[in-house]
mmCIF file of C-alpha atoms in Angstrom:
data_model
loop_
_atom_site.group_PDB
_atom_site.id
_atom_site.type_symbol
_atom_site.label_atom_id
_atom_site.label_comp_id
_atom_site.label_asym_id
_atom_site.label_seq_id
_atom_site.Cartn_x
_atom_site.Cartn_y
_atom_site.Cartn_z
ATOM 1 C CA UNK A 1 108.211 110.464 87.315
ATOM 2 C CA UNK A 2 107.569 109.012 83.842
ATOM 3 C CA UNK A 3 104.278 107.123 83.476
ATOM 4 C CA UNK A 4 104.646 103.718 81.813
ATOM 5 C CA UNK A 5 101.360 102.783 80.133
ATOM 6 C CA UNK A 6 100.114 99.509 78.663
ATOM 7 C CA UNK A 7 97.207 101.209 76.918
ATOM 8 C CA UNK A 8 96.607 104.059 74.492
ATOM 9 C CA UNK A 9 96.746 107.272 76.578
ATOM 10 C CA UNK A 10 94.026 108.809 74.399
ATOM 11 C CA UNK A 11 91.564 106.178 75.643
ATOM 12 C CA UNK A 12 92.072 107.060 79.336
ATOM 13 C CA UNK A 13 89.362 109.397 80.617
ATOM 14 C CA UNK A 14 90.468 112.859 81.711
ATOM 15 C CA UNK A 15 89.851 112.348 85.416
ATOM 16 C CA UNK A 16 91.916 109.174 85.512
ATOM 17 C CA UNK A 17 94.731 110.782 83.522
ATOM 18 C CA UNK A 18 94.864 113.649 85.999
ATOM 19 C CA UNK A 19 95.052 111.171 88.871
ATOM 20 C CA UNK A 20 98.039 109.510 87.209
ATOM 21 C CA UNK A 21 99.764 112.866 86.792
ATOM 22 C CA UNK A 22 99.075 113.660 90.449
ATOM 23 C CA UNK A 23 100.631 110.384 91.588
ATOM 24 C CA UNK A 24 103.682 110.996 89.374
ATOM 25 C CA UNK A 25 104.436 114.175 91.348
ATOM 26 C CA UNK A 26 104.663 112.522 94.763
ATOM 27 C CA UNK A 27 108.179 112.999 96.191
ATOM 28 C CA UNK A 28 108.460 109.375 97.371
ATOM 29 C CA UNK A 29 107.570 107.720 94.062
ATOM 30 C CA UNK A 30 110.113 105.586 92.216
ATOM 31 C CA UNK A 31 107.897 104.261 89.421
ATOM 32 C CA UNK A 32 104.354 104.194 88.029
ATOM 33 C CA UNK A 33 103.022 101.486 85.690
ATOM 34 C CA UNK A 34 99.516 101.745 84.229
ATOM 35 C CA UNK A 35 97.570 98.657 83.203
ATOM 36 C CA UNK A 36 95.202 98.412 80.191
ATOM 37 C CA UNK A 37 92.134 98.227 82.467
ATOM 38 C CA UNK A 38 92.917 101.615 84.061
ATOM 39 C CA UNK A 39 89.997 103.776 85.160
ATOM 40 C CA UNK A 40 89.137 106.479 87.688
ATOM 41 C CA UNK A 41 89.295 105.620 91.395
ATOM 42 C CA UNK A 42 89.584 107.272 94.800
ATOM 43 C CA UNK A 43 92.858 109.207 94.882
ATOM 44 C CA UNK A 44 94.700 106.765 92.633
ATOM 45 C CA UNK A 45 93.304 105.073 89.555
ATOM 46 C CA UNK A 46 92.209 101.472 89.513
ATOM 47 C CA UNK A 47 94.688 99.639 87.296
ATOM 48 C CA UNK A 48 97.886 101.299 88.516
ATOM 49 C CA UNK A 49 101.073 99.963 90.067
ATOM 50 C CA UNK A 50 102.893 102.476 92.269
ATOM 51 C CA UNK A 51 106.366 101.867 93.669
ATOM 52 C CA UNK A 52 107.553 104.066 96.538
ATOM 53 C CA UNK A 53 110.668 104.280 98.650
ATOM 54 C CA UNK A 54 110.042 104.390 102.421
ATOM 55 C CA UNK A 55 106.400 105.436 101.949
ATOM 56 C CA UNK A 56 102.997 103.988 101.131
ATOM 57 C CA UNK A 57 99.717 105.624 100.064
ATOM 58 C CA UNK A 58 96.633 103.880 101.538
ATOM 59 C CA UNK A 59 94.353 105.180 98.760
ATOM 60 C CA UNK A 60 96.723 103.617 96.208
ATOM 61 C CA UNK A 61 95.890 100.243 97.734
ATOM 62 C CA UNK A 62 92.121 100.695 97.643
ATOM 63 C CA UNK A 63 89.542 100.419 100.380
ATOM 64 C CA UNK A 64 88.888 96.714 99.786
ATOM 65 C CA UNK A 65 92.292 95.636 101.066
ATOM 66 C CA UNK A 66 93.393 92.288 99.682
ATOM 67 C CA UNK A 67 90.599 92.009 97.141
ATOM 68 C CA UNK A 68 91.472 89.323 94.613
ATOM 69 C CA UNK A 69 90.649 86.130 92.777
ATOM 70 C CA UNK A 70 90.761 82.372 93.255
ATOM 71 C CA UNK A 71 90.228 79.670 90.626
ATOM 72 C CA UNK A 72 90.564 75.905 90.464
ATOM 73 C CA UNK A 73 90.291 73.393 87.635
ATOM 74 C CA UNK A 74 88.072 70.391 88.329
ATOM 75 C CA UNK A 75 87.879 66.886 86.883
ATOM 76 C CA UNK A 76 84.388 67.677 85.540
ATOM 77 C CA UNK A 77 83.745 68.433 81.888
ATOM 78 C CA UNK A 78 81.006 70.399 80.184
ATOM 79 C CA UNK A 79 79.256 67.103 79.406
ATOM 80 C CA UNK A 80 78.850 66.472 83.145
ATOM 81 C CA UNK A 81 76.805 69.652 83.629
ATOM 82 C CA UNK A 82 72.995 69.497 83.512
ATOM 83 C CA UNK A 83 71.069 71.544 80.950
ATOM 84 C CA UNK A 84 69.357 73.447 83.790
ATOM 85 C CA UNK A 85 71.958 75.020 86.064
ATOM 86 C CA UNK A 86 69.506 76.886 88.317
ATOM 87 C CA UNK A 87 69.716 74.240 91.058
ATOM 88 C CA UNK A 88 73.518 74.498 91.149
ATOM 89 C CA UNK A 89 73.334 78.271 91.363
ATOM 90 C CA UNK A 90 70.770 78.025 94.179
ATOM 91 C CA UNK A 91 72.964 75.610 96.139
ATOM 92 C CA UNK A 92 75.939 77.976 95.872
ATOM 93 C CA UNK A 93 73.832 80.914 97.078
ATOM 94 C CA UNK A 94 72.609 78.857 100.054
ATOM 95 C CA UNK A 95 76.148 78.081 101.215
ATOM 96 C CA UNK A 96 77.962 81.372 100.450
ATOM 97 C CA UNK A 97 76.210 84.525 101.773
ATOM 98 C CA UNK A 98 76.237 87.428 99.315
ATOM 99 C CA UNK A 99 75.810 91.204 99.589
ATOM 100 C CA UNK A 100 75.727 92.256 103.223
ATOM 101 C CA UNK A 101 74.902 88.730 104.314
ATOM 102 C CA UNK A 102 76.999 86.759 106.774
ATOM 103 C CA UNK A 103 77.075 83.278 108.248
ATOM 104 C CA UNK A 104 74.860 82.537 111.249
ATOM 105 C CA UNK A 105 77.771 80.772 112.901
ATOM 106 C CA UNK A 106 81.522 80.947 112.391
ATOM 107 C CA UNK A 107 82.698 78.612 109.651
ATOM 108 C CA UNK A 108 84.907 76.041 111.353
ATOM 109 C CA UNK A 109 87.883 75.361 109.053
ATOM 110 C CA UNK A 110 88.460 71.908 110.528
ATOM 111 C CA UNK A 111 85.148 70.681 109.135
ATOM 112 C CA UNK A 112 85.992 71.689 105.570
ATOM 113 C CA UNK A 113 87.306 68.984 103.256
ATOM 114 C CA UNK A 114 91.126 69.007 103.129
ATOM 115 C CA UNK A 115 91.250 72.637 104.313
ATOM 116 C CA UNK A 116 94.701 73.676 105.662
ATOM 117 C CA UNK A 117 94.218 75.112 109.153
ATOM 118 C CA UNK A 118 97.819 75.939 110.001
ATOM 119 C CA UNK A 119 98.172 79.519 111.220
ATOM 120 C CA UNK A 120 94.442 80.029 111.744
ATOM 121 C CA UNK A 121 94.649 80.638 115.516
ATOM 122 C CA UNK A 122 97.685 82.887 115.121
ATOM 123 C CA UNK A 123 95.837 84.944 112.519
ATOM 124 C CA UNK A 124 92.889 85.659 114.823
ATOM 125 C CA UNK A 125 95.141 86.337 117.816
ATOM 126 C CA UNK A 126 96.685 89.237 115.860
ATOM 127 C CA UNK A 127 93.256 90.830 115.493
ATOM 128 C CA UNK A 128 93.648 92.331 118.975
ATOM 129 C CA UNK A 129 96.463 94.494 117.631
ATOM 130 C CA UNK A 130 94.456 96.246 114.897
ATOM 131 C CA UNK A 131 93.209 99.825 115.174
ATOM 132 C CA UNK A 132 91.010 100.547 118.189
ATOM 133 C CA UNK A 133 88.429 102.052 115.836
ATOM 134 C CA UNK A 134 87.519 98.607 114.494
ATOM 135 C CA UNK A 135 88.963 95.906 116.731
ATOM 136 C CA UNK A 136 85.804 95.525 118.806
ATOM 137 C CA UNK A 137 83.921 94.287 115.730
ATOM 138 C CA UNK A 138 85.516 90.869 115.747
ATOM 139 C CA UNK A 139 82.155 89.083 115.943
ATOM 140 C CA UNK A 140 81.071 90.559 112.623
ATOM 141 C CA UNK A 141 84.479 89.968 111.032
ATOM 142 C CA UNK A 142 84.290 86.338 112.167
ATOM 143 C CA UNK A 143 80.801 85.784 110.738
ATOM 144 C CA UNK A 144 81.711 87.523 107.477
ATOM 145 C CA UNK A 145 84.675 85.202 106.960
ATOM 146 C CA UNK A 146 83.681 83.055 103.991
ATOM 147 C CA UNK A 147 81.197 85.528 102.471
ATOM 148 C CA UNK A 148 81.137 87.199 99.072
ATOM 149 C CA UNK A 149 80.166 90.827 99.590
ATOM 150 C CA UNK A 150 78.576 93.032 96.923
ATOM 151 C CA UNK A 151 79.513 95.152 93.929
ATOM 152 C CA UNK A 152 81.562 93.344 91.305
ATOM 153 C CA UNK A 153 82.302 90.322 93.503
ATOM 154 C CA UNK A 154 81.142 86.979 92.141
ATOM 155 C CA UNK A 155 81.246 83.188 92.301
ATOM 156 C CA UNK A 156 81.280 81.392 88.950
ATOM 157 C CA UNK A 157 81.251 77.981 87.352
ATOM 158 C CA UNK A 158 83.198 78.223 84.091
ATOM 159 C CA UNK A 159 84.122 76.005 81.153
ATOM 160 C CA UNK A 160 87.416 76.429 79.300
ATOM 161 C CA UNK A 161 88.028 75.909 75.571
ATOM 162 C CA UNK A 162 88.904 72.224 76.137
ATOM 163 C CA UNK A 163 85.606 71.581 77.949
ATOM 164 C CA UNK A 164 87.109 71.425 81.458
ATOM 165 C CA UNK A 165 85.025 72.894 84.276
ATOM 166 C CA UNK A 166 86.572 75.518 86.559
ATOM 167 C CA UNK A 167 85.404 77.135 89.798
ATOM 168 C CA UNK A 168 86.214 80.823 90.203
ATOM 169 C CA UNK A 169 85.480 83.560 92.710
ATOM 170 C CA UNK A 170 86.275 87.219 93.331
ATOM 171 C CA UNK A 171 86.103 88.839 96.767
ATOM 172 C CA UNK A 172 88.102 90.764 99.361
ATOM 173 C CA UNK A 173 88.401 91.603 103.051
ATOM 174 C CA UNK A 174 84.735 92.428 103.465
ATOM 175 C CA UNK A 175 83.710 95.267 105.755
ATOM 176 C CA UNK A 176 86.590 94.931 108.204
ATOM 177 C CA UNK A 177 89.153 95.674 105.486
ATOM 178 C CA UNK A 178 87.136 98.640 104.275
ATOM 179 C CA UNK A 179 86.904 100.085 107.791
ATOM 180 C CA UNK A 180 90.628 99.667 108.378
ATOM 181 C CA UNK A 181 91.417 101.361 105.057
ATOM 182 C CA UNK A 182 89.127 104.311 105.720
ATOM 183 C CA UNK A 183 90.473 104.711 109.257
ATOM 184 C CA UNK A 184 94.092 104.881 108.102
ATOM 185 C CA UNK A 185 93.338 107.151 105.137
ATOM 186 C CA UNK A 186 91.805 109.553 107.649
ATOM 187 C CA UNK A 187 94.894 109.368 109.875
ATOM 188 C CA UNK A 188 97.234 109.980 106.929
ATOM 189 C CA UNK A 189 95.317 113.019 105.718
ATOM 190 C CA UNK A 190 95.967 114.801 109.027
ATOM 191 C CA UNK A 191 99.738 114.316 109.039
ATOM 192 C CA UNK A 192 101.822 117.506 108.496
ATOM 193 C CA UNK A 193 103.851 116.203 105.556
ATOM 194 C CA UNK A 194 100.635 115.595 103.569
ATOM 195 C CA UNK A 195 99.177 119.094 103.822
ATOM 196 C CA UNK A 196 100.657 120.433 100.577
ATOM 197 C CA UNK A 197 99.655 117.537 98.315
ATOM 198 C CA UNK A 198 97.744 118.235 95.102
ATOM 199 C CA UNK A 199 95.119 115.677 96.196
ATOM 200 C CA UNK A 200 94.484 114.989 99.878
ATOM 201 C CA UNK A 201 93.433 111.409 98.979
ATOM 202 C CA UNK A 202 97.077 110.735 98.078
ATOM 203 C CA UNK A 203 98.208 111.167 101.679
ATOM 204 C CA UNK A 204 101.034 108.797 102.587
ATOM 205 C CA UNK A 205 102.652 107.204 105.594
ATOM 206 C CA UNK A 206 106.439 107.410 105.759
ATOM 207 C CA UNK A 207 108.927 104.931 107.179
ATOM 208 C CA UNK A 208 110.111 104.993 110.770
ATOM 209 C CA UNK A 209 106.867 106.511 112.099
ATOM 210 C CA UNK A 210 104.296 104.957 114.446
ATOM 211 C CA UNK A 211 101.538 105.717 111.925
ATOM 212 C CA UNK A 212 103.336 103.720 109.225
ATOM 213 C CA UNK A 213 103.922 100.838 111.630
ATOM 214 C CA UNK A 214 100.247 100.769 112.623
ATOM 215 C CA UNK A 215 99.101 100.860 109.015
ATOM 216 C CA UNK A 216 101.470 98.114 107.896
ATOM 217 C CA UNK A 217 100.261 95.882 110.730
ATOM 218 C CA UNK A 218 96.594 96.377 109.868
ATOM 219 C CA UNK A 219 97.213 96.276 106.116
ATOM 220 C CA UNK A 220 98.984 92.914 106.164
ATOM 221 C CA UNK A 221 96.398 91.508 108.568
ATOM 222 C CA UNK A 222 93.557 92.587 106.241
ATOM 223 C CA UNK A 223 95.358 91.118 103.233
ATOM 224 C CA UNK A 224 95.578 87.833 105.092
ATOM 225 C CA UNK A 225 91.881 88.105 106.031
ATOM 226 C CA UNK A 226 91.019 88.466 102.341
ATOM 227 C CA UNK A 227 93.141 85.436 101.446
ATOM 228 C CA UNK A 228 91.479 83.318 104.141
ATOM 229 C CA UNK A 229 88.056 84.612 103.086
ATOM 230 C CA UNK A 230 88.571 83.388 99.535
ATOM 231 C CA UNK A 231 90.003 80.088 100.755
ATOM 232 C CA UNK A 232 86.978 79.442 102.980
ATOM 233 C CA UNK A 233 84.564 80.297 100.152
ATOM 234 C CA UNK A 234 86.424 78.090 97.696
ATOM 235 C CA UNK A 235 86.271 75.187 100.152
ATOM 236 C CA UNK A 236 82.519 75.725 100.602
ATOM 237 C CA UNK A 237 82.139 75.993 96.828
ATOM 238 C CA UNK A 238 83.996 72.722 96.329
ATOM 239 C CA UNK A 239 81.732 71.023 98.885
ATOM 240 C CA UNK A 240 78.695 72.088 96.885
ATOM 241 C CA UNK A 241 80.166 70.748 93.656
ATOM 242 C CA UNK A 242 81.257 67.464 95.248
ATOM 243 C CA UNK A 243 77.740 67.026 96.631
ATOM 244 C CA UNK A 244 75.925 67.901 93.410
ATOM 245 C CA UNK A 245 78.154 65.655 91.284
ATOM 246 C CA UNK A 246 78.664 62.845 93.777
ATOM 247 C CA UNK A 247 78.727 60.090 91.176
ATOM 248 C CA UNK A 248 81.509 61.839 89.265
ATOM 249 C CA UNK A 249 83.784 61.790 92.348
ATOM 250 C CA UNK A 250 85.094 65.260 91.544
ATOM 251 C CA UNK A 251 88.748 66.069 92.131
ATOM 252 C CA UNK A 252 90.420 69.468 92.069
ATOM 253 C CA UNK A 253 93.797 70.747 90.920
ATOM 254 C CA UNK A 254 95.733 73.188 93.170
ATOM 255 C CA UNK A 255 93.911 76.473 93.700
ATOM 256 C CA UNK A 256 95.282 79.564 91.947
ATOM 257 C CA UNK A 257 94.909 82.667 94.130
ATOM 258 C CA UNK A 258 96.051 86.253 93.696
ATOM 259 C CA UNK A 259 95.447 89.627 95.318
ATOM 260 C CA UNK A 260 94.804 92.666 93.160
ATOM 261 C CA UNK A 261 94.456 95.397 95.832
ATOM 262 C CA UNK A 262 97.510 95.121 98.035
ATOM 263 C CA UNK A 263 101.026 96.125 99.027
ATOM 264 C CA UNK A 264 104.162 94.014 98.621
ATOM 265 C CA UNK A 265 107.783 94.567 99.631
ATOM 266 C CA UNK A 266 109.842 94.072 96.459
ATOM 267 C CA UNK A 267 113.283 94.975 95.148
ATOM 268 C CA UNK A 268 113.958 96.768 91.856
ATOM 269 C CA UNK A 269 117.121 98.448 90.561
ATOM 270 C CA UNK A 270 118.873 97.715 93.824
ATOM 271 C CA UNK A 271 116.189 99.431 95.939
ATOM 272 C CA UNK A 272 113.776 97.952 98.463
ATOM 273 C CA UNK A 273 110.386 99.381 97.508
ATOM 274 C CA UNK A 274 106.801 99.232 98.688
ATOM 275 C CA UNK A 275 104.779 98.326 95.607
ATOM 276 C CA UNK A 276 101.048 98.985 95.684
ATOM 277 C CA UNK A 277 98.862 97.248 93.143
ATOM 278 C CA UNK A 278 95.393 98.747 92.941
ATOM 279 C CA UNK A 279 93.495 96.766 90.372
ATOM 280 C CA UNK A 280 96.605 94.879 89.256
ATOM 281 C CA UNK A 281 98.050 91.420 89.878
ATOM 282 C CA UNK A 282 101.627 90.289 90.353
ATOM 283 C CA UNK A 283 102.891 88.634 87.159
ATOM 284 C CA UNK A 284 106.386 87.465 88.036
ATOM 285 C CA UNK A 285 108.018 84.966 85.698
ATOM 286 C CA UNK A 286 106.035 81.719 85.770
ATOM 287 C CA UNK A 287 103.528 82.948 88.367
ATOM 288 C CA UNK A 288 99.893 82.086 87.701
ATOM 289 C CA UNK A 289 97.271 84.819 87.735
ATOM 290 C CA UNK A 290 93.597 85.377 86.978
ATOM 291 C CA UNK A 291 92.211 88.167 84.790
ATOM 292 C CA UNK A 292 88.408 88.124 84.751
ATOM 293 C CA UNK A 293 86.079 89.825 82.314
ATOM 294 C CA UNK A 294 82.491 90.875 83.034
ATOM 295 C CA UNK A 295 79.640 88.545 83.992
ATOM 296 C CA UNK A 296 78.868 87.579 80.402
ATOM 297 C CA UNK A 297 82.196 87.588 78.582
ATOM 298 C CA UNK A 298 84.598 85.156 80.251
ATOM 299 C CA UNK A 299 87.980 85.219 81.971
ATOM 300 C CA UNK A 300 91.622 84.239 81.507
ATOM 301 C CA UNK A 301 94.082 82.151 83.483
ATOM 302 C CA UNK A 302 97.531 83.588 82.752
ATOM 303 C CA UNK A 303 101.183 83.037 83.554
ATOM 304 C CA UNK A 304 103.445 86.003 84.263
ATOM 305 C CA UNK A 305 106.405 86.892 82.062
ATOM 306 C CA UNK A 306 108.290 88.839 84.746
ATOM 307 C CA UNK A 307 108.399 92.229 83.025
ATOM 308 C CA UNK A 308 110.344 94.499 85.393
ATOM 309 C CA UNK A 309 109.158 97.625 83.545
ATOM 310 C CA UNK A 310 105.668 96.909 84.894
ATOM 311 C CA UNK A 311 107.072 95.937 88.295
ATOM 312 C CA UNK A 312 106.138 92.329 87.426
ATOM 313 C CA UNK A 313 102.473 93.250 87.137
ATOM 314 C CA UNK A 314 99.449 92.802 84.870
ATOM 315 C CA UNK A 315 95.825 93.941 84.785
ATOM 316 C CA UNK A 316 93.284 92.634 87.269
ATOM 317 C CA UNK A 317 90.349 92.435 84.870
ATOM 318 C CA UNK A 318 88.532 94.164 82.049
ATOM 319 C CA UNK A 319 88.098 97.468 83.892
ATOM 320 C CA UNK A 320 85.031 99.654 83.837
ATOM 321 C CA UNK A 321 84.436 102.005 80.914
ATOM 322 C CA UNK A 322 81.487 103.729 82.590
ATOM 323 C CA UNK A 323 80.378 104.371 86.158
ATOM 324 C CA UNK A 324 77.694 102.351 87.880
ATOM 325 C CA UNK A 325 75.329 105.322 87.736
ATOM 326 C CA UNK A 326 75.932 105.764 84.002
ATOM 327 C CA UNK A 327 75.377 102.045 83.390
ATOM 328 C CA UNK A 328 72.033 102.111 85.187
ATOM 329 C CA UNK A 329 70.916 105.077 83.098
ATOM 330 C CA UNK A 330 72.013 103.573 79.802
ATOM 331 C CA UNK A 331 71.061 99.897 80.144
ATOM 332 C CA UNK A 332 67.846 98.044 81.000
ATOM 333 C CA UNK A 333 67.125 94.568 82.335
ATOM 334 C CA UNK A 334 66.322 93.568 78.763
ATOM 335 C CA UNK A 335 69.867 94.588 77.779
ATOM 336 C CA UNK A 336 71.193 92.570 80.720
ATOM 337 C CA UNK A 337 69.252 89.483 79.610
ATOM 338 C CA UNK A 338 70.627 89.834 76.081
ATOM 339 C CA UNK A 339 74.230 90.345 77.156
ATOM 340 C CA UNK A 340 74.204 87.434 79.647
ATOM 341 C CA UNK A 341 72.423 84.960 77.376
ATOM 342 C CA UNK A 342 73.513 81.427 78.179
ATOM 343 C CA UNK A 343 74.655 82.300 81.710
ATOM 344 C CA UNK A 344 72.639 81.156 84.735
ATOM 345 C CA UNK A 345 72.657 84.374 86.793
ATOM 346 C CA UNK A 346 70.590 87.232 88.154
ATOM 347 C CA UNK A 347 69.060 89.332 85.404
ATOM 348 C CA UNK A 348 67.249 91.922 87.517
ATOM 349 C CA UNK A 349 67.670 95.672 87.979
ATOM 350 C CA UNK A 350 69.899 95.128 91.025
ATOM 351 C CA UNK A 351 72.820 94.014 88.864
ATOM 352 C CA UNK A 352 72.341 96.161 85.750
ATOM 353 C CA UNK A 353 75.393 98.192 86.815
ATOM 354 C CA UNK A 354 77.452 95.006 86.335
ATOM 355 C CA UNK A 355 76.273 94.472 82.752
ATOM 356 C CA UNK A 356 79.055 93.484 80.307
ATOM 357 C CA UNK A 357 78.482 96.677 78.313
ATOM 358 C CA UNK A 358 79.750 98.728 81.278
ATOM 359 C CA UNK A 359 83.193 97.105 80.999
ATOM 360 C CA UNK A 360 86.046 97.261 78.515
ATOM 361 C CA UNK A 361 86.357 94.283 76.134
ATOM 362 C CA UNK A 362 88.432 91.693 77.983
ATOM 363 C CA UNK A 363 89.999 90.404 74.740
ATOM 364 C CA UNK A 364 91.459 93.831 73.966
ATOM 365 C CA UNK A 365 92.761 94.192 77.513
ATOM 366 C CA UNK A 366 94.587 90.872 77.134
ATOM 367 C CA UNK A 367 95.991 91.903 73.729
ATOM 368 C CA UNK A 368 97.520 95.043 75.255
ATOM 369 C CA UNK A 369 99.664 93.103 77.739
ATOM 370 C CA UNK A 370 101.216 90.292 75.712
ATOM 371 C CA UNK A 371 104.605 91.348 77.095
ATOM 372 C CA UNK A 372 103.316 90.980 80.654
ATOM 373 C CA UNK A 373 101.502 87.616 80.608
ATOM 374 C CA UNK A 374 100.851 84.581 78.463
ATOM 375 C CA UNK A 375 97.389 83.015 78.324
ATOM 376 C CA UNK A 376 97.112 79.550 79.873
ATOM 377 C CA UNK A 377 93.344 79.062 79.576
ATOM 378 C CA UNK A 378 90.315 80.995 78.395
ATOM 379 C CA UNK A 379 87.177 80.465 80.457
ATOM 380 C CA UNK A 380 83.495 81.202 79.828
ATOM 381 C CA UNK A 381 81.085 81.322 82.735
ATOM 382 C CA UNK A 382 77.931 79.210 82.707
ATOM 383 C CA UNK A 383 76.853 80.078 86.277
ATOM 384 C CA UNK A 384 77.454 83.476 87.878
ATOM 385 C CA UNK A 385 76.453 84.348 91.443
ATOM 386 C CA UNK A 386 76.723 88.121 91.992
ATOM 387 C CA UNK A 387 77.139 89.906 95.286
#
């Protein structure tokens, strides 16, 4: 299957290029689009869009099922922000647990300001149908609802080029999504039709099988968990901002939200396909999306152009240009302080692997996909809470 790339192939590292070639050989594949933030991942690269007929590859979704972004424009302006933003950062960290942290009690949606609760009970009732390997961990999944997680997840206060203040966050389905993904990848790898694959991590489920049905159930549930998780965090985030800027009587525009590790049922060239976006967002015509950079460079709010050649997709961010291990070896906390100057954030050794220098330049990534999205707003973070 031809590989459609929105980047210079010579800039893609060898391991990632081999992964793309491996995916292109799968007998179920009907298309492969590669985003400008492409880099090596487990089985399939991060930054790839894979369309299959009657099949889906769990590793092509990613282990953080439903990981994505949310952003909202506020009525605040840069002039409303205090010179010292450490208090605001501290308040955010008090309300939204990070890393492996979780809430002491379940966050009750009904107590959150203007939070839509429709479907909440139905969502949790479907938890009993997920894989036996993880379904008895509901207590933890409940307490982790509305938490950030670790790695490259973040909560940010940003200012756009007009001076408007935005709230933004990046997170996924927490540990429950990861466990479901790993469970189903293990199931797929044992199926007979996957034994001759060039890479066992590319094992697939095929239509009309109980394994596919079980995966689809758990997959869509985890994607919904991730969406609710971001919604809860955004509501908590808004409460903090409303409280800290009480005199300003802050209002918020509609929240923009998008997955970038997920599966969608879509139709192309007269075929119903299962489209997996691993490190990619949907960019249908007129659809809003979020493409973040690293913790010191800024992010973009975009609107999709509906390019069918990319399966209506665009990049999910800047994309790493070096591994976390390599970043820790190359950069110091002094480098981190220099590269995050002007941002109220952690500047310790625990987040050196997230230093801007470990990522591709976000401006170049945006330039490489002008036929996929148009820029609506450019944001620069002033507060960044890392996982």
